[in-house]
Tab-separated table of C-alpha atoms in Angstrom:
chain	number	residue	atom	x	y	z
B	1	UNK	CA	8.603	-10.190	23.430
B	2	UNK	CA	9.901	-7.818	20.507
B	3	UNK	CA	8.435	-7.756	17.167
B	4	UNK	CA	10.049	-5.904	14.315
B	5	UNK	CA	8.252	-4.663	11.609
B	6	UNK	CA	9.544	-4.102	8.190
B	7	UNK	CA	7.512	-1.074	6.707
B	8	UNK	CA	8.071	-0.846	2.894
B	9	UNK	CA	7.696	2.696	3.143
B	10	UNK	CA	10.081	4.523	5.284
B	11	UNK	CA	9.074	7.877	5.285
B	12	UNK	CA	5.557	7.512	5.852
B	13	UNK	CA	3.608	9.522	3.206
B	14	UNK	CA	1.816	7.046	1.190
B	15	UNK	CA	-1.617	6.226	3.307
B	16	UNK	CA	-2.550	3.139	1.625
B	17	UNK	CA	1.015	1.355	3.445
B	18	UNK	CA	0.175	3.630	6.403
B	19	UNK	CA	-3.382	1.331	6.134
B	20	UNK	CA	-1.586	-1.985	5.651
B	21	UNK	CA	0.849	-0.770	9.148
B	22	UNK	CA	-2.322	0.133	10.907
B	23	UNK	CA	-3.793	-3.290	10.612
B	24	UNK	CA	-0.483	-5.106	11.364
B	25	UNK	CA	0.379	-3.373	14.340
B	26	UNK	CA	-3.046	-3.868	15.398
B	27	UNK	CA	-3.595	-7.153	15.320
B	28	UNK	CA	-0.053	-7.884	16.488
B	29	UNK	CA	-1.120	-5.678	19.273
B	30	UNK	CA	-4.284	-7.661	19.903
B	31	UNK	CA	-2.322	-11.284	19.692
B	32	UNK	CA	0.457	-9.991	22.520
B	33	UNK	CA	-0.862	-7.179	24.440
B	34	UNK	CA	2.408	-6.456	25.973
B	35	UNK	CA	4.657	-7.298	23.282
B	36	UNK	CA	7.277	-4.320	22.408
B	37	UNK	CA	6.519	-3.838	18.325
B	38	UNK	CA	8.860	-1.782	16.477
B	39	UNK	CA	8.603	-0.533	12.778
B	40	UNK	CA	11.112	0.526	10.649
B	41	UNK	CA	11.136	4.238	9.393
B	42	UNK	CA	12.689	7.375	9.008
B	43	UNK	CA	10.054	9.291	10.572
B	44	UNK	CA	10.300	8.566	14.394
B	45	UNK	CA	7.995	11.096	15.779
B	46	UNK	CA	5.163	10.648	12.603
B	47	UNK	CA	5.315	7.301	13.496
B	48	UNK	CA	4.593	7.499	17.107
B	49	UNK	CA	1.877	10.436	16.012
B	50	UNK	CA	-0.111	7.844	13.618
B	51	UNK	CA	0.504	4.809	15.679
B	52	UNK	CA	1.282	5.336	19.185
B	53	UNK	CA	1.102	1.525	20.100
B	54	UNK	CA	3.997	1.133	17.794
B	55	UNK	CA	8.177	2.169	18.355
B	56	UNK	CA	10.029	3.878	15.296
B	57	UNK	CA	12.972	1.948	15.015
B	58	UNK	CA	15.172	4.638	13.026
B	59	UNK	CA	16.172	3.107	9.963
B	60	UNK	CA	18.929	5.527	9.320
B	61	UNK	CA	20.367	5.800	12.760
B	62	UNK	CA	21.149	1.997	13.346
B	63	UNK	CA	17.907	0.796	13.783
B	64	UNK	CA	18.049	-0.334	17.131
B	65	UNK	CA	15.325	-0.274	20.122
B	66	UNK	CA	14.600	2.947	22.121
B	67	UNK	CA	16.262	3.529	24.899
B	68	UNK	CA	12.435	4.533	26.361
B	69	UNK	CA	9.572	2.950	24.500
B	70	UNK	CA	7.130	5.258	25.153
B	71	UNK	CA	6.564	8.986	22.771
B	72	UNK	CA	5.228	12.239	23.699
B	73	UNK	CA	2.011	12.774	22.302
B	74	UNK	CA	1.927	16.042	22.036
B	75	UNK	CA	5.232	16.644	20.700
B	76	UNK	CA	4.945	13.786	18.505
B	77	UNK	CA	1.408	15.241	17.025
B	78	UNK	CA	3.304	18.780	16.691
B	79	UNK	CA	5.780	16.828	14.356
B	80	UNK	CA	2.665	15.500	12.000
B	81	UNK	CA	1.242	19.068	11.886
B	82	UNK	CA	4.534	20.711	11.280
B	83	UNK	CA	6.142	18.353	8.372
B	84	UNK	CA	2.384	18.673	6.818
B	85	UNK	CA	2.592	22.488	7.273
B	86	UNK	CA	6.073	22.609	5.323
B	87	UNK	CA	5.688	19.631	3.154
B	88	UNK	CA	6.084	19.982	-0.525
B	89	UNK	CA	7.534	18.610	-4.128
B	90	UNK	CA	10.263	16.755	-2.161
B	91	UNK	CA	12.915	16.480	-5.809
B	92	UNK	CA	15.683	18.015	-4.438
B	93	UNK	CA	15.310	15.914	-1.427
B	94	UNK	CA	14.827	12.659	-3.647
B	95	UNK	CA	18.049	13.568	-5.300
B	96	UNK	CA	19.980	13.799	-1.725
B	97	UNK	CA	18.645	10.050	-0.129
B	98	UNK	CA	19.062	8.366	-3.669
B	99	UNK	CA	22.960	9.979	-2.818
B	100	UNK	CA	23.055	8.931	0.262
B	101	UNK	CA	22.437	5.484	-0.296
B	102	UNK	CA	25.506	2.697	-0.336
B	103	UNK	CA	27.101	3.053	-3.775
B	104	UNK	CA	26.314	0.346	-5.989
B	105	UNK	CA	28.017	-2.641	-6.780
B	106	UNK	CA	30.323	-3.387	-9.475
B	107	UNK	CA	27.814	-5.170	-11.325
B	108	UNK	CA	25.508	-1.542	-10.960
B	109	UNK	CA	22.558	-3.735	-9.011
B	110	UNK	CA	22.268	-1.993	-5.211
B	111	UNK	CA	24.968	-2.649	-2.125
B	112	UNK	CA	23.270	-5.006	0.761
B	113	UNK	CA	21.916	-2.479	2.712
B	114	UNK	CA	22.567	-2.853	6.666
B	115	UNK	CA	20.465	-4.999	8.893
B	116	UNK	CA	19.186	-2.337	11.469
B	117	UNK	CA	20.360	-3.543	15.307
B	118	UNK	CA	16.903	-4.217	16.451
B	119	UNK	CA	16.465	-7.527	14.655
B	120	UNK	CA	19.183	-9.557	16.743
B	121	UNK	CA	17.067	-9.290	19.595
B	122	UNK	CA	13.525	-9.760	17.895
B	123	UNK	CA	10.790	-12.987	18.556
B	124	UNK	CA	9.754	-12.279	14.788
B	125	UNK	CA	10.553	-10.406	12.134
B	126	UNK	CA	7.637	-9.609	9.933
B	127	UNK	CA	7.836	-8.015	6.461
B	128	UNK	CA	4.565	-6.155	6.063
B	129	UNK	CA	2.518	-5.997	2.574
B	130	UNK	CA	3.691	-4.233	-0.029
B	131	UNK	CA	4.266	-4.055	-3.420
B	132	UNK	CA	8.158	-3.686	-3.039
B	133	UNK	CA	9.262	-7.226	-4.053
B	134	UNK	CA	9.503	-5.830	-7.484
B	135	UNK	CA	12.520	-4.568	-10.281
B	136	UNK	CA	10.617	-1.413	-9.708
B	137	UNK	CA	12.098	-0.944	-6.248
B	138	UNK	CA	15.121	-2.907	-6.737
B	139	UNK	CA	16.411	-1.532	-3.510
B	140	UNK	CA	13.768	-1.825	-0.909
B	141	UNK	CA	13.187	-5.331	-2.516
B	142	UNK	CA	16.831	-6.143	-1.164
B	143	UNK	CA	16.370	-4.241	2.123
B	144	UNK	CA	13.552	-6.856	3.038
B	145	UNK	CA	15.534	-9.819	1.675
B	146	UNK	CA	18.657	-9.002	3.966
B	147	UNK	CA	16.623	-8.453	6.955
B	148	UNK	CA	14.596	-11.863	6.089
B	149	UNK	CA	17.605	-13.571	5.758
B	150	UNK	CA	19.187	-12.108	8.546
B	151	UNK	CA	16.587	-13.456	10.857
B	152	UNK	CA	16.338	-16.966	9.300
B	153	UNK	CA	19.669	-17.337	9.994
B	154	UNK	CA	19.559	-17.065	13.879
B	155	UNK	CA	16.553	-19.215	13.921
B	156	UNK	CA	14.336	-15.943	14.609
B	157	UNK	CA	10.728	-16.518	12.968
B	158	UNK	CA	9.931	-14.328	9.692
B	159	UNK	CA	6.924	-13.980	7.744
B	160	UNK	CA	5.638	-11.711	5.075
B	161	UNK	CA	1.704	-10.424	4.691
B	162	UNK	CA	-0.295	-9.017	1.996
B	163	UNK	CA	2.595	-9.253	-0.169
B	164	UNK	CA	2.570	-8.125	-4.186
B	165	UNK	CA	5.020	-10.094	-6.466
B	166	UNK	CA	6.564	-8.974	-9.493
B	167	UNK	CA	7.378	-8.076	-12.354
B	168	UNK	CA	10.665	-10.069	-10.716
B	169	UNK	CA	12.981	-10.240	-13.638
B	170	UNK	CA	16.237	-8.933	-12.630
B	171	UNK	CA	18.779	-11.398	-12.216
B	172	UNK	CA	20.476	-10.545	-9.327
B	173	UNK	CA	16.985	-10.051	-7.494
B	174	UNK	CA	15.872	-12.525	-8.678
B	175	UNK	CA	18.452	-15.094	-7.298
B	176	UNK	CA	18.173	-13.220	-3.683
B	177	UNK	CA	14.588	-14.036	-4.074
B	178	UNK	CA	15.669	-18.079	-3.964
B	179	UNK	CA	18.025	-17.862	-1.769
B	180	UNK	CA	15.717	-16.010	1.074
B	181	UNK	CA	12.590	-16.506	0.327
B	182	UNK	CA	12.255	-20.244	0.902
B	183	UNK	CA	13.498	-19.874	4.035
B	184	UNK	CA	10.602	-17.321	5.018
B	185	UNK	CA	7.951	-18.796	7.811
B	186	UNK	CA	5.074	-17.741	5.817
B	187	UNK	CA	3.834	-15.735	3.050
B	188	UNK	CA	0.964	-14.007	3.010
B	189	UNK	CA	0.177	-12.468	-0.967
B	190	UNK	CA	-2.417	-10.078	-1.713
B	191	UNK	CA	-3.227	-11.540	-5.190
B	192	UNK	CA	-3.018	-14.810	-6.840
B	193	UNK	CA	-2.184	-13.818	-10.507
B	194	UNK	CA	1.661	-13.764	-10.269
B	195	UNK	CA	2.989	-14.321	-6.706
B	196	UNK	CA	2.107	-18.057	-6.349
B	197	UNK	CA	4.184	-18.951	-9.586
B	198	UNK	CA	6.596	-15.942	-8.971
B	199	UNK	CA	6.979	-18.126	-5.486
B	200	UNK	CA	7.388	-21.447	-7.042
B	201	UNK	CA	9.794	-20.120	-9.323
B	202	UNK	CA	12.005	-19.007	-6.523
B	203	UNK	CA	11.753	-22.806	-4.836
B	204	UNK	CA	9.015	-21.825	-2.174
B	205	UNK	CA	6.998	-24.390	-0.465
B	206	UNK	CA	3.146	-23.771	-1.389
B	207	UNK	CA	2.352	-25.164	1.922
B	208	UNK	CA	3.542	-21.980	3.564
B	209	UNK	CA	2.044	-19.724	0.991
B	210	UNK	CA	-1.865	-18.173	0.969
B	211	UNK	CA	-3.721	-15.556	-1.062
B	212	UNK	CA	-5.299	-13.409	1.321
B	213	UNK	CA	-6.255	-9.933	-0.404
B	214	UNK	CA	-4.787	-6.484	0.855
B	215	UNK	CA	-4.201	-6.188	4.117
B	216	UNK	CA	-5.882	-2.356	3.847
B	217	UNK	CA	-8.930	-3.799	3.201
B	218	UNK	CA	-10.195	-4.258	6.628
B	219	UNK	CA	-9.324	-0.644	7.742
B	220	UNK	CA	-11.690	0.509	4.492
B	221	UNK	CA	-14.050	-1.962	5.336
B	222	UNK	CA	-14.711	-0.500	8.759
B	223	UNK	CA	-15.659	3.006	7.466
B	224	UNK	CA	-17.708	2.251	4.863
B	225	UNK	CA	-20.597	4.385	4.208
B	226	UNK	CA	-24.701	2.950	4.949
B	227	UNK	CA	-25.150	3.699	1.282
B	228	UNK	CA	-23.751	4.719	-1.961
B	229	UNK	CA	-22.045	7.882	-2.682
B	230	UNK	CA	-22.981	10.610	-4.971
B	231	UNK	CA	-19.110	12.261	-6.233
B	232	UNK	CA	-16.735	10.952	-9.416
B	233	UNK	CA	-13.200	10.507	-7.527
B	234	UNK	CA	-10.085	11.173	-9.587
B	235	UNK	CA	-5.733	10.212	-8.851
B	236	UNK	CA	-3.587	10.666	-11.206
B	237	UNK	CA	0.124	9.603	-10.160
B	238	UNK	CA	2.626	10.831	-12.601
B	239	UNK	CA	6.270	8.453	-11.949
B	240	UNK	CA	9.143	7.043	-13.519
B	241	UNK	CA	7.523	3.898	-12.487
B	242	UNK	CA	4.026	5.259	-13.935
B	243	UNK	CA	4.803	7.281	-16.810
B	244	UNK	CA	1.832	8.870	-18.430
B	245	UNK	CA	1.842	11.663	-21.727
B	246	UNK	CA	0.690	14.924	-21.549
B	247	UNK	CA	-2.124	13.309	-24.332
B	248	UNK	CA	-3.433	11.068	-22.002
B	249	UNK	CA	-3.498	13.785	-19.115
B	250	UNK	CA	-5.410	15.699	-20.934
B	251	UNK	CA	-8.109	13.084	-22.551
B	252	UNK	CA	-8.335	11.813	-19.009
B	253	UNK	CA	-9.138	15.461	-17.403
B	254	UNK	CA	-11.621	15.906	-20.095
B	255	UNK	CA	-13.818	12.994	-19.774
B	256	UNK	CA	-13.758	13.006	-15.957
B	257	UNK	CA	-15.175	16.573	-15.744
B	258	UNK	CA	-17.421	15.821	-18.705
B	259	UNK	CA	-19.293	12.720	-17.065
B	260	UNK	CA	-18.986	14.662	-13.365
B	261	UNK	CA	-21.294	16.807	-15.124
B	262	UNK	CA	-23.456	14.631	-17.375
B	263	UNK	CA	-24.486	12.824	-13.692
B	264	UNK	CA	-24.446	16.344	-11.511
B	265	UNK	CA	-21.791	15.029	-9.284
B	266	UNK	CA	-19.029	17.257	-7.628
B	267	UNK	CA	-15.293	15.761	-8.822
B	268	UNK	CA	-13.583	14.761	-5.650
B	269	UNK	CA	-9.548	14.652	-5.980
B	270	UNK	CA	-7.996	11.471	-4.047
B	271	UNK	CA	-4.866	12.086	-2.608
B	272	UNK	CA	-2.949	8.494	-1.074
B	273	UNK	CA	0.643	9.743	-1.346
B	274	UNK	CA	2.262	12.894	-0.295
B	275	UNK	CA	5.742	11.591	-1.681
B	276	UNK	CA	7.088	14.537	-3.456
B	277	UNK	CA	3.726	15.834	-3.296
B	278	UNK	CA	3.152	13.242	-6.824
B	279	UNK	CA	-0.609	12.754	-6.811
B	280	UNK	CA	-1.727	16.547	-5.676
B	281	UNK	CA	0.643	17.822	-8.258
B	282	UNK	CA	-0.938	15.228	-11.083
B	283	UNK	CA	-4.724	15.367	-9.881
B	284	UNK	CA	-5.842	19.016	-8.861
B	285	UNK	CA	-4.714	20.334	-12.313
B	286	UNK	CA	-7.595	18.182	-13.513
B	287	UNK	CA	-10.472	19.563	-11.837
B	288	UNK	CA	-9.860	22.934	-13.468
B	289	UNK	CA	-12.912	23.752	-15.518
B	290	UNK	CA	-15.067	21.484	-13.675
B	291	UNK	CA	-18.617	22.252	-12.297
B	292	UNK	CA	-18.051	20.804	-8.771
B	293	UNK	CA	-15.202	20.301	-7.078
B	294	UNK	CA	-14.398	18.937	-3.327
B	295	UNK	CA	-11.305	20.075	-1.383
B	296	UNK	CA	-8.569	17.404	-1.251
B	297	UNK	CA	-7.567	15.793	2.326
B	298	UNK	CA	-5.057	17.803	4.310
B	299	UNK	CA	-1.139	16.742	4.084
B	300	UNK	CA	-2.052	15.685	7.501
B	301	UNK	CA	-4.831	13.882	6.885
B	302	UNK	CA	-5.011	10.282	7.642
B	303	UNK	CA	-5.799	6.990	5.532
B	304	UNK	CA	-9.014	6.595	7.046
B	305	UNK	CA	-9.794	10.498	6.522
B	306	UNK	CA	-9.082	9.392	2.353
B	307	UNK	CA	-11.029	6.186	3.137
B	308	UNK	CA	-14.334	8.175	3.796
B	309	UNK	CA	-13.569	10.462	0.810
B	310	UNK	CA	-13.313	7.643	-1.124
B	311	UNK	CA	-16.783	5.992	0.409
B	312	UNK	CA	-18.592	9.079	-0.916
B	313	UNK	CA	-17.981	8.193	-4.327
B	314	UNK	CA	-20.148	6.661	-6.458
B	315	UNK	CA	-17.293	5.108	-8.555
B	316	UNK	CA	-13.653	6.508	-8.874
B	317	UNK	CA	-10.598	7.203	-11.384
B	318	UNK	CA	-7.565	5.893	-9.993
B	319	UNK	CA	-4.036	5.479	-11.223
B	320	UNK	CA	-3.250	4.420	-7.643
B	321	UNK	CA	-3.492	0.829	-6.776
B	322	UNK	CA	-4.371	1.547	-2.588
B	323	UNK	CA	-7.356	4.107	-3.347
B	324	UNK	CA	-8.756	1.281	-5.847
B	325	UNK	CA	-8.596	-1.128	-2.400
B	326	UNK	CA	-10.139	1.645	-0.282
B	327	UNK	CA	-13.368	1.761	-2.943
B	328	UNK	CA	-13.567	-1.672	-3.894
B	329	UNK	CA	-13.749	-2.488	0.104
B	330	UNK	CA	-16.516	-0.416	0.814
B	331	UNK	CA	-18.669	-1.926	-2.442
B	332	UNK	CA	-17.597	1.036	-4.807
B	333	UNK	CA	-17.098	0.185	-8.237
B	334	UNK	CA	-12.927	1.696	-9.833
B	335	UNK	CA	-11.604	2.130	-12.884
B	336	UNK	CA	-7.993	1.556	-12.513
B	337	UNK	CA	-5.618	3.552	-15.111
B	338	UNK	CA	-2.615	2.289	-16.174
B	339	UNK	CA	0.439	2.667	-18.215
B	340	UNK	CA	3.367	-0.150	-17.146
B	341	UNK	CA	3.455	-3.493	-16.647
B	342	UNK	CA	3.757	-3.043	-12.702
B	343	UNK	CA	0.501	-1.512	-12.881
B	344	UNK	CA	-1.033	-3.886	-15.019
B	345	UNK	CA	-0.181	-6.668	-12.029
B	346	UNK	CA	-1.227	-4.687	-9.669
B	347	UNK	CA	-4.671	-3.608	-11.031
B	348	UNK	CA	-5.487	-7.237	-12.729
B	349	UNK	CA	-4.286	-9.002	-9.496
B	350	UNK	CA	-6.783	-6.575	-7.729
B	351	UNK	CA	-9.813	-6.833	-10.494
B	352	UNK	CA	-9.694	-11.042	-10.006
B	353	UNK	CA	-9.772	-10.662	-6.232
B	354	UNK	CA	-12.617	-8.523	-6.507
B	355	UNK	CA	-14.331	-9.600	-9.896
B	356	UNK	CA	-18.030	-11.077	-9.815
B	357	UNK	CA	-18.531	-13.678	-13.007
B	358	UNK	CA	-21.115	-10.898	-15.032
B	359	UNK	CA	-20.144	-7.725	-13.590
B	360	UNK	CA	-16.489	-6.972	-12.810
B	361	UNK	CA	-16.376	-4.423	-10.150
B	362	UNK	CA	-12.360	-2.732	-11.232
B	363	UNK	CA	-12.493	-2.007	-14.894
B	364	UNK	CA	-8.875	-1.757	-16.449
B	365	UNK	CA	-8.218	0.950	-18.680
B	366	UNK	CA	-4.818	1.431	-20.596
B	367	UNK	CA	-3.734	4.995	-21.103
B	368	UNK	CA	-2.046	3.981	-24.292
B	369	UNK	CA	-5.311	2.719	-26.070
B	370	UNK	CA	-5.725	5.028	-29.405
B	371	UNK	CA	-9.384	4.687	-28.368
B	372	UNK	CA	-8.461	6.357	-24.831
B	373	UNK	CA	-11.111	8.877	-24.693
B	374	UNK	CA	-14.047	6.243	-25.646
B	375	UNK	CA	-13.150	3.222	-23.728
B	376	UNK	CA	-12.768	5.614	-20.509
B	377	UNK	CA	-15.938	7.416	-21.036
B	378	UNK	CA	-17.784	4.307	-21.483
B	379	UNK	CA	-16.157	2.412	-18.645
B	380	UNK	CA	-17.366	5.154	-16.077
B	381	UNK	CA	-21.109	6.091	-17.712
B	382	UNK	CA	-21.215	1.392	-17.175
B	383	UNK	CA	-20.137	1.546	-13.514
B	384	UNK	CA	-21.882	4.788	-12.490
B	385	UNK	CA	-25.054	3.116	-13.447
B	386	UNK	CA	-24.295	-0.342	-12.317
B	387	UNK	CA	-22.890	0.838	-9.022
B	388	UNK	CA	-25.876	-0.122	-7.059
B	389	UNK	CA	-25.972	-3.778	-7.887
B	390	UNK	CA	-21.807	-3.912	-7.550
B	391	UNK	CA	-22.066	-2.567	-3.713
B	392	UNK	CA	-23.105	-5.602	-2.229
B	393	UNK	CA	-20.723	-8.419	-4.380
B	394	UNK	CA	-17.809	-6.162	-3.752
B	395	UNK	CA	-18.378	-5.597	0.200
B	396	UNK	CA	-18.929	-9.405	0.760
B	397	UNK	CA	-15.297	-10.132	-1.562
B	398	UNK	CA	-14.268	-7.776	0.791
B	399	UNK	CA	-15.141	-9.735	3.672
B	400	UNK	CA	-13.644	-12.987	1.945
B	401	UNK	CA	-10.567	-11.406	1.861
B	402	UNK	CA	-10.747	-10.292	5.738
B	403	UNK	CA	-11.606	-13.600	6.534
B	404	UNK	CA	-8.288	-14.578	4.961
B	405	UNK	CA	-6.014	-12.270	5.841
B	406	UNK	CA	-6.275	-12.598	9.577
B	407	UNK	CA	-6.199	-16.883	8.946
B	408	UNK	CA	-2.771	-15.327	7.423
B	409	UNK	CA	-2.542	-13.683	10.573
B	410	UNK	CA	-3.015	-16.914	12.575
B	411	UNK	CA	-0.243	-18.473	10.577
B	412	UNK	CA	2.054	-16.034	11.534
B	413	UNK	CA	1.540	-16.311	15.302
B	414	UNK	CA	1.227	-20.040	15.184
B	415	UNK	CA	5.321	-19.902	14.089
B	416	UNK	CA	5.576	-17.959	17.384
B	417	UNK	CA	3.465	-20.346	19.821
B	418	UNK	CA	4.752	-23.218	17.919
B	419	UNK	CA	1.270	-24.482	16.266
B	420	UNK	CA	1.878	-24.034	12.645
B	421	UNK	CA	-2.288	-24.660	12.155
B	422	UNK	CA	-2.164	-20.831	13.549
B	423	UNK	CA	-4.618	-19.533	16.722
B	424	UNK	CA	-7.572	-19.935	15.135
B	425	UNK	CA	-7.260	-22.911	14.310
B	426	UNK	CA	-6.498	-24.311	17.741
B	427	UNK	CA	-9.818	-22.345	19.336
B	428	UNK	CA	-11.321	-24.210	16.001
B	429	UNK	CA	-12.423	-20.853	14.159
């Protein structure tokens, strides 16, 4: 059996997908032992280095199966340390792939991008969660949709998990959406604030569609801490898709070195993505001038390596949606920062996954508020001392959303073994 995996994130530096892939891979691994599962990326040997049970399927060399399924570990761990020895701001080589890729099309929206060779011989195609299905990433949006549709079309079974919809407003991705989507096995979305109707929009059955939460979740989850932490975490992401003033930067710095020190906690800097080095170049600058500092993770450091960083906080900063996931899974309390609209889904979907009727555990604040510096300061000094009454709510949400996701999980399989109720069901779980 073959199983191809689409991974939203080819190049394999943002740890909060690299959590999502861990948790597909291994519970497709757990559901067919000796299945052959290949991922998508252009990364071979950091692939094989971070998930040995999994085959890179090389996205930019034709994407078909290897020849030999198995890696060398050694070589393939040399290849982690190396690209994390030499890593850096990666603008020039942003400039070169964005060249690279197949001109656009007369209308300016993206060319189809190929279907790599691996898929005509798959059992199932799955399309792992992500926040891709967006105008924000117009093209890996499409990439998924071909391969989708590809697959669909020679009766191959497709699915998508821990999904995040929207904002879905361009036209042309919009139709793609309708035309593929319905078609799609089963749908797995980590929020129910947009994706359902985003879904019905595009013609989707609601029978084959279920909120499950994150699929990172569970890989936080398992390293939580015994007890509360004692630091402030901070990540600042600085995009085109996030923009944020040099104001805001600064108000922000200030009042999360100021309340580090009103509650004598060290400042811990929360790196999830190494893509062109964008949150180490946007959070470190922040801790200068502050009391106590922590180190950041090493470029090779893992997602569950962030995870633990993240479960000695007592509540965090975040700008980035995964490192709100990591705390709110192990019970501690977020304030998620935002300045865009695709933020605003993704940190309101997250807050009513998470939210407890008296006590929401992901506080929303808008870096555009003329009251910035207030409403942040009072947002953490509320959450630092309600953190210890939060812990619990948020780790059993967390569990509610496990619970899901792998009945997601059992959905998927079931269009495998033929029993659409999914495993569990059958075993009656």
């Amino acid at each position: 059996m073959r199983i191809l995996v689409e991974n939203g994130e080819y190049w394999l530096r943002n740890r909060g997908d690299i959590a999502m892939l861990s948790v597909t891979v291994a519970r497709l691994r757990a559901r067919w032992p000796h299945a052959r599962i290949g991922v998508l990326t252009d990364q071979p040997r950091v692939l094989r280095a971070l998930l040995p049970e999994a085959e890179p399927i090389g996205a930019a060399t034709g994407g078909d199966w290897p020849a030999v399924p198995g890696g060398h570990p050694v070589a393939d761990r040399a290849a982690l340390l190396w690209r994390a020895w030499t890593d850096g701001p990666k603008t020039r080589l942003r400039a070169v792939r964005n060249r690279l890729r197949p001109p656009a099309t007369e209308s300016g929206e993206p060319a189809q991008p190929a279907v790599p060779a691996a898929a005509a011989t798959a059992s199932l195609v799955v399309a792992q969660g992500g926040g891709y299905m967006t105008d924000v990433d117009r093209y890996q949006a499409h990439r998924a949709l071909s391969l989708l549709e590809f697959a669909g079309r020679r009766g191959i079974a497709t699915a998508m998990t821990g999904q995040g919809f929207g904002p879905l407003t361009s036209p042309d991705l919009v139709a793609r959406a309708a035309a593929v989507l319905p078609g799609v096995g089963f749908i797995g979305l980590r929020e129910g604030r947009r994706g359902p109707a985003l879904l019905d929009a595009a013609g989707v059955d609601a029978a084959n569609v279920l909120v499950t939460g994150d699929d990172a979740i569970e890989a936080a989850y398992d390293v939580r801490r015994p007890g509360p932490g004692t630091d402030l975490g901070i990540c600042l992401r600085v995009a085109d898709y996030a923009p944020v003033s040099d104001g805001a930067r600064e108000v922000l710095g200030a009042v999360v070195r100021e309340q580090a020190a009103v509650a004598g906690a060290a400042l811990t800097p929360l790196i999830i993505s190494e893509y062109d080095s964008e949150d180490r170049r946007c959070t470190l600058p922040l801790l200068a001038g502050a009391r106590r500092t922590r180190r950041p993770v090493a470029r090779a450091g893992t997602a569950a390596d962030v995870a633990r960083q993240v479960g000695g906080c007592r509540v965090i900063v975040t700008s980035a949606y995964h490192l709100a996931v990591f705390a709110l899974s192990q019970g501690v309390p977020a304030i998620g920062i935002t300045a865009s609209e695709y933020y605003d889904d993704k940190f309101y979907g997250l807050a009513e996954m998470f939210g407890t009727p008296d006590a929401p555990g992901l506080r929303i604040v808008h870096l555009d508020d003329p009251n910035l510096r207030d409403s942040l300061t009072a947002a953490v000094v509320e959450l630092w001392a309600g953190a210890d009454d939060l812990r619990e709510p948020l780790q059993a949400a967390a569990l509610r959303q496990i619970e899901a996701s792998r009945a997601g999980f059992d959905r998927v399989f079931g269009l495998v073994d033929g029993d659409s109720a999914g495993v569990g069901a059958r075993h009656g779980e």
